[in-house]
Amino acid sequence: MLRVGSSAACMACRNLVSTNMGVRFRVPLQKLHPLSRAIHHRYSGNTNPQRPPHCTAARYFTSMSRLPMRYPKPPPGSGGRGYQQQRNFWVARLAARLLKLRYILLGTAVGGGYTAKKTYEEWKDMLPDFSEYNWVIPDFVWELSEQIDFDKLAKALPEIEEIAKLLPDLDKIGENFTFIKSLLSSETSGDPPLNAADSSAAATQDSSDKQYKKSSDKEKIDQLQEELLRTQLKYQRMLERLEKENKELRKVVLQKDDKGIHQRKVKKSLIDLYSEVLDILSDYDSNYNTQDHLPRVVVVGDQSAGKTSVLEMIAQARIFPRGSGEMMTRSPVKVTLSEGPHHVAIFKDSGREFDLTKEEDLAALRHEIELRMRKSVKEGQTVSSETISLSVKGPGIQRMVLVDLPGVISTVTTGMASDTKDTIFSISKAYMQNPNAIILCIQDGSVDAERSIVTDLVSQMDPQGKRTIFVLTKVDLAEKNLASPSRIQQIVEGKLFPMKALGYFAVVTGRGSSSESIDSIKDYEEDFFQNSRLLRDGMLKAHQVTTKNLSLAVSDCFWKMVRESVEQQADVFKASRFNLETEWKNNYPRLRELDRNELYEKAKNEILDEVISLSQVTPQHWESILQKKLWERVSTHVIENIYLPAAQTMDSGTFNTTVDIKLKQWTDKQLPHKALEVAWETLQEEFARFMAEYRGKDQDDIFDKLKEAVKDESIKRHKWNERAMDSLRVIQHNALEDRSITDKPQWDAAIQFMEETLQSRLKDTESVIRDMVGPDWKQRWLNWKNRTPEQHIRNETKNELERLLKLHDDHTAYLANDEVTTVRKNLEGRGVEVDPVLIKDTWHQLYRRHFLQNALSHCSLCKRGFYYYQRHFVDSELECNDVVLFWRIQRMLVITANTLRQQLTNTEVRRLEKNVKEVLDDFGEDLEKKSHLITGRRVQLAEDLKKVREIQEKLEAFIEALHKEK
C-alpha cells in the first residue's frame, strides 16, 4: 500500500493525484487499472512493481486519467462497500474536471484581453497626431462635454438609415476639400519634403504649376474680398437707411390716433421720462444761450480710484470695461437706473436688451461700450465729449441718472494726445458747473490723500459743498496700510481735505479681481465692516459705510434736487421758446419752420427734378452742341496736321495719299478719345446749366452750396462707359473712308464749311502778322504808338519776303538756304541785321497767309466743279480734292455727334441720375456733411425751435408724472 503524497512517492504523481482528485486517499498500486499500472511502471523506468513510480510518468497518468474508468464489480457478499468507494472516486474526478474548465476559461479571457489591448495600441499608433489642432475647438466645448449625458443623447439621435438620407454628396465635398487643401498648401511654406529620389523631379515638374496656381488663387481671393467689402458697405448703408425710415414710420403711425390708428400707449416710468429729456439735451448744440441745468449725478475721480466700480455696485452689475491701470473710460457714459422685474440693460439708440444675469450678455455689453467709446474718439485724440446713453433696470435698484466721466490724470503718458489732461478737465468742469448737478467725488483710500487731484477740482466747482458727496474707496487696503487708522476718520469727517460735502461714505468694492461677482463683493464688504475696528471703535458710523447706504443717500439727494429745480428749468425753456418764435416771426414771416433734415429733403427733390430735366433735352440741341464743340477741339489738328501738309504738296495723288494716311492714324489714336472728352464735358455743362437755371427760378439760395457739392461729387463719381470707344472708332473710320458726294447741296455745304474754316484761320494768321510787325502808319498816327526795334526788324523782313512771293507766286512752303542768305544780305544792305531763324519764322506766317488766300480763291472756283467731280473729269483748275476732304470731315462730325447723342440720352444721363441719387443718399446719412452744406441763421433758428419745443413737451410730461407720484 502506498500513501499518496508520502515522501516515498514521486512528487509529480503526488501533485497529479491531488490535483485531479482534489482529496487525499490511499490507493493500492495493485488495485489500479492494469493498463495504467503498466504505463506507470514503463515510463517511470522502474521494473519493480513494488517501487514507487518515477516523476516522468505524470503526464501519461494525467492523459489516461481523462479516460472513463470501469471498475470491477464488487464480489458478492461484500455489501457493496468497494463499489461505493469506486463510485465516490468517479464523482471526485468529475468535480476536478469541472474545476479545471474554470481555469481554462480564465486563461482564455486573460490572453484574449492582452491580445485585444496590443491590437488597440498598434491601431492607435497608426493614427496621426491631432494635438496641434486643439485650438480649433474652444475650451468651453471640452467643459461642456463633461456635463452632457451621452446615453440620453444617443437615444435621441436618429437611426443610421435616416442619417444616410441626409448626407451630402461626398464626391463634391472631396473636390471642395481638395481645392481648399491646395489653397492652404500654396499659402503656407511648411509642406512636408519629398523623398530624396523624387524631390528633384517633382520640383522641376510642379514649380511652374504651383506658381501659376498661387498667383491665380491670390487674384481670386483678392477679387472675392473686394466684392465682399463692396457688398458689405452697400448693405450696411441700406440697413441704416431702413432703420431710419422705420423710426420715421413709427413716429408717423403714433401721430395718427385721430384717423383710427390707435396704438397701445406704453406707460413709461418717471425716471425714463426724465432720462429722455437729458438725452435730448445732450444732443442739443445751440448757439442760442440755453443752458442745461437739470440735475444728474456726476461721478468724478482720479484715474483708477474706483469710481467705475462704485457705479457698478450701485447698478448691481459689472457693466463697464476693465483694465489694469490703463484708461478705460474714454467718454462720458450716462446710466439711467430704475427698478424693474428683470435685470437688463439697453442702449438709447438700440433695441437689444442685455440680460445682466448672464455672463455672455455682460461680456457683450462691456465689449459694446468699449467699441462705442473708441468710435466716439476722433483721430489723434484720447478722450471724447460725446455721451453714451445706457439704461439699467433691475429689482432693488435705486432710481437716478449717473454720468461716469473719464478719470482725472496728472500726467500725459506715451500714446495719449498732448491735450488729454486739459480735455478731461474741461469735460469734468462742463458737467460739474451745472448748479443742480450732484457731484459724487471718488477718492482712493489706498493712496496718500495729498496725491489726489480731483478734490481740488471739486472744491473749485462747489466750494460750499452743498451738492457734493464724498466717497472713500478701498478702505480695506487703507486699514492695512495706514499706521494711524484715525487718518481715515479725519477723511470721512471732512477734516483732512479743504473741500466740503453733504455727506462722507466709506466703501469696499472687492478684492481687486475683475472676475468677482457683485454678490461676492457685497458679502466681502459686509464681512469687512462687521469685523473692522474702524466701525467697532466708532471711527466710522454705520450709515456711512457700504455701497447700499451710499446708493440710498445719492438717490434721495438726486430726487430732492429734481423736485426743487425741474419746474424752474421748464420755465427757462418756455422763455427760450418764446424768444426763438419771436425772432422767427420777425425775420422769416412767410417761411415755414423747416429744420436741417426737412430742408435737405426739399433740396433733394429739387435736385432730382433738375437731373430729370436732362432727359428732356431735344436731340437737335444735343447734336448741335456736340458737333460745334467737337470741331472746336479737333479743327487745329485737321488744318495744321492734315490739310496744310497735304495741300502744300501741289500734287493730287500725293494729296489724297497723305490725307488717307493721316486720317487713319488720327482715327486710331486720338479722335475717339477727343470725342468722348467732348461728350463728357457737354454733359457736365448741360447739367450745370440746368442747375443754374433752376437756381434763378425763385429757388431758395440756402441750397446753393449743397447743389454745388452734389454736382461736383456726382461728376467725380461718374465714369464714361469706355466700351463705347471701340464702336465709335469703327463708325468714325467708316465715315472718313467715304469719298462719294451724292448731290449738289452736300457739295455746297462742304464748300461753305471749308470757306468758314479757312477764313477763320486767315484772320488768325493776319492777327499774328500784325503782332509781329507792330502798328501800321495809321495806328501810329492815331493812337500814338511806335514799333519796337524787334518789330521794326520784322517789318523790314516781311517787306523783303513779300517781294519774293510776288516774283514766285507758286513758291514752296520752305525757303532754301541760298534764298535765306539773299534776304539777309538785302536787309544788311539797308542797315538791318537779322537772324536766319527770324527770317524763316516770318516766312512761315507770310506763306501761310498767301496759301490760305489762294485756297479761298480756289474754293470759289470749286463751287461750279461738282459736275466735273461727278463725271470724273480731270481739270487742273477744278480738281477739288480739298473740298472732298472737308466734306469727309463734316460728315464724320455729324455721324459722331449723332452717335454720342444716342449714348448720352440712352446711357450716360441715366447713370448720372443714379450717381446723383447715391450722392444724395450718402450726404443724407452724413450729419456732419449736412451741417456743413446747409447753414445759416435760418437753419440754426429752426433747429433750436424744434429742440426747445421737444424739451419743453418732455419736461411738462415729466412734471405732470412727478406731481401724480407725489
PDB file of C-alpha atoms in Angstrom, residues 173-269:
ATOM      1  CA  ILE A 173     -17.163  67.518 -50.694  1.00  0.00           C
ATOM      2  CA  GLY A 174     -13.992  65.728 -51.711  1.00  0.00           C
ATOM      3  CA  GLU A 175     -13.481  68.048 -54.654  1.00  0.00           C
ATOM      4  CA  ASN A 176     -14.003  71.114 -52.460  1.00  0.00           C
ATOM      5  CA  PHE A 177     -11.692  69.727 -49.799  1.00  0.00           C
ATOM      6  CA  THR A 178      -9.016  69.077 -52.427  1.00  0.00           C
ATOM      7  CA  PHE A 179      -9.304  72.679 -53.668  1.00  0.00           C
ATOM      8  CA  ILE A 180      -9.095  74.082 -50.109  1.00  0.00           C
ATOM      9  CA  LYS A 181      -6.149  71.839 -49.373  1.00  0.00           C
ATOM     10  CA  SER A 182      -4.355  73.096 -52.465  1.00  0.00           C
ATOM     11  CA  LEU A 183      -5.051  76.699 -51.386  1.00  0.00           C
ATOM     12  CA  LEU A 184      -3.702  76.080 -47.895  1.00  0.00           C
ATOM     13  CA  SER A 185      -0.658  74.257 -49.175  1.00  0.00           C
ATOM     14  CA  SER A 186       0.072  77.083 -51.617  1.00  0.00           C
ATOM     15  CA  GLU A 187      -0.289  79.729 -48.897  1.00  0.00           C
ATOM     16  CA  THR A 188       1.911  78.017 -46.295  1.00  0.00           C
ATOM     17  CA  SER A 189       5.569  77.193 -46.616  1.00  0.00           C
ATOM     18  CA  GLY A 190       5.581  74.238 -44.224  1.00  0.00           C
ATOM     19  CA  ASP A 191       4.885  71.478 -46.776  1.00  0.00           C
ATOM     20  CA  PRO A 192       6.489  68.116 -45.984  1.00  0.00           C
ATOM     21  CA  PRO A 193       9.603  67.494 -48.120  1.00  0.00           C
ATOM     22  CA  LEU A 194       9.652  64.861 -50.820  1.00  0.00           C
ATOM     23  CA  ASN A 195      11.915  61.857 -50.818  1.00  0.00           C
ATOM     24  CA  ALA A 196      15.436  62.388 -51.955  1.00  0.00           C
ATOM     25  CA  ALA A 197      14.848  60.356 -55.077  1.00  0.00           C
ATOM     26  CA  ASP A 198      11.693  62.204 -56.104  1.00  0.00           C
ATOM     27  CA  SER A 199      12.412  65.767 -54.949  1.00  0.00           C
ATOM     28  CA  SER A 200      14.362  66.976 -57.972  1.00  0.00           C
ATOM     29  CA  ALA A 201      11.885  65.583 -60.499  1.00  0.00           C
ATOM     30  CA  ALA A 202       8.856  66.865 -58.620  1.00  0.00           C
ATOM     31  CA  ALA A 203      10.400  70.303 -58.193  1.00  0.00           C
ATOM     32  CA  THR A 204      11.103  70.716 -61.896  1.00  0.00           C
ATOM     33  CA  GLN A 205       7.680  69.401 -62.832  1.00  0.00           C
ATOM     34  CA  ASP A 206       5.489  71.358 -60.367  1.00  0.00           C
ATOM     35  CA  SER A 207       7.338  74.661 -59.936  1.00  0.00           C
ATOM     36  CA  SER A 208       5.610  76.389 -62.838  1.00  0.00           C
ATOM     37  CA  ASP A 209       2.187  74.896 -61.959  1.00  0.00           C
ATOM     38  CA  LYS A 210       2.443  75.972 -58.309  1.00  0.00           C
ATOM     39  CA  GLN A 211       3.494  79.477 -59.252  1.00  0.00           C
ATOM     40  CA  TYR A 212       0.581  79.812 -61.666  1.00  0.00           C
ATOM     41  CA  LYS A 213      -1.912  78.350 -59.176  1.00  0.00           C
ATOM     42  CA  LYS A 214      -0.617  80.613 -56.412  1.00  0.00           C
ATOM     43  CA  SER A 215      -0.980  83.755 -58.476  1.00  0.00           C
ATOM     44  CA  SER A 216      -4.416  82.798 -59.802  1.00  0.00           C
ATOM     45  CA  ASP A 217      -5.684  81.806 -56.347  1.00  0.00           C
ATOM     46  CA  LYS A 218      -4.446  85.068 -54.830  1.00  0.00           C
ATOM     47  CA  GLU A 219      -6.157  87.021 -57.575  1.00  0.00           C
ATOM     48  CA  LYS A 220      -9.410  85.150 -56.948  1.00  0.00           C
ATOM     49  CA  ILE A 221      -9.161  85.743 -53.207  1.00  0.00           C
ATOM     50  CA  ASP A 222      -8.439  89.455 -53.714  1.00  0.00           C
ATOM     51  CA  GLN A 223     -11.389  89.802 -56.076  1.00  0.00           C
ATOM     52  CA  LEU A 224     -13.702  87.988 -53.657  1.00  0.00           C
ATOM     53  CA  GLN A 225     -12.539  90.185 -50.775  1.00  0.00           C
ATOM     54  CA  GLU A 226     -13.144  93.363 -52.776  1.00  0.00           C
ATOM     55  CA  GLU A 227     -16.622  92.190 -53.807  1.00  0.00           C
ATOM     56  CA  LEU A 228     -17.373  91.238 -50.211  1.00  0.00           C
ATOM     57  CA  LEU A 229     -16.329  94.660 -48.927  1.00  0.00           C
ATOM     58  CA  ARG A 230     -18.365  96.468 -51.556  1.00  0.00           C
ATOM     59  CA  THR A 231     -21.407  94.334 -50.837  1.00  0.00           C
ATOM     60  CA  GLN A 232     -20.979  94.782 -47.085  1.00  0.00           C
ATOM     61  CA  LEU A 233     -20.750  98.567 -47.383  1.00  0.00           C
ATOM     62  CA  LYS A 234     -23.717  98.646 -49.729  1.00  0.00           C
ATOM     63  CA  TYR A 235     -25.987  96.626 -47.454  1.00  0.00           C
ATOM     64  CA  GLN A 236     -24.742  98.450 -44.362  1.00  0.00           C
ATOM     65  CA  ARG A 237     -25.849 101.736 -45.858  1.00  0.00           C
ATOM     66  CA  MET A 238     -29.123 100.139 -46.896  1.00  0.00           C
ATOM     67  CA  LEU A 239     -29.667  98.758 -43.393  1.00  0.00           C
ATOM     68  CA  GLU A 240     -29.008 102.126 -41.787  1.00  0.00           C
ATOM     69  CA  ARG A 241     -31.385 103.774 -44.235  1.00  0.00           C
ATOM     70  CA  LEU A 242     -34.105 101.210 -43.475  1.00  0.00           C
ATOM     71  CA  GLU A 243     -33.668 101.674 -39.731  1.00  0.00           C
ATOM     72  CA  LYS A 244     -34.017 105.418 -40.149  1.00  0.00           C
ATOM     73  CA  GLU A 245     -37.143 105.016 -42.295  1.00  0.00           C
ATOM     74  CA  ASN A 246     -38.559 102.567 -39.751  1.00  0.00           C
ATOM     75  CA  LYS A 247     -38.156 105.112 -36.961  1.00  0.00           C
ATOM     76  CA  GLU A 248     -39.844 107.793 -39.041  1.00  0.00           C
ATOM     77  CA  LEU A 249     -42.719 105.474 -39.942  1.00  0.00           C
ATOM     78  CA  ARG A 250     -43.258 104.521 -36.317  1.00  0.00           C
ATOM     79  CA  LYS A 251     -43.362 108.189 -35.407  1.00  0.00           C
ATOM     80  CA  VAL A 252     -45.922 108.889 -38.141  1.00  0.00           C
ATOM     81  CA  VAL A 253     -48.087 105.955 -37.096  1.00  0.00           C
ATOM     82  CA  LEU A 254     -48.113 107.080 -33.497  1.00  0.00           C
ATOM     83  CA  GLN A 255     -49.237 110.547 -34.570  1.00  0.00           C
ATOM     84  CA  LYS A 256     -52.332 109.276 -36.448  1.00  0.00           C
ATOM     85  CA  ASP A 257     -54.572 108.498 -33.495  1.00  0.00           C
ATOM     86  CA  ASP A 258     -57.355 110.707 -34.867  1.00  0.00           C
ATOM     87  CA  LYS A 259     -57.549 108.667 -38.074  1.00  0.00           C
ATOM     88  CA  GLY A 260     -58.448 105.387 -36.449  1.00  0.00           C
ATOM     89  CA  ILE A 261     -54.966 104.050 -35.879  1.00  0.00           C
ATOM     90  CA  HIS A 262     -54.838 103.576 -32.106  1.00  0.00           C
ATOM     91  CA  GLN A 263     -51.646 102.279 -30.618  1.00  0.00           C
ATOM     92  CA  ARG A 264     -51.361 100.883 -27.133  1.00  0.00           C
ATOM     93  CA  LYS A 265     -49.630 103.520 -25.054  1.00  0.00           C
ATOM     94  CA  VAL A 266     -46.776 102.118 -23.037  1.00  0.00           C
ATOM     95  CA  LYS A 267     -46.629 103.799 -19.653  1.00  0.00           C
ATOM     96  CA  LYS A 268     -43.084 104.964 -19.081  1.00  0.00           C
ATOM     97  CA  SER A 269     -41.577 105.228 -15.652  1.00  0.00           C
TER      98      SER A 269
END
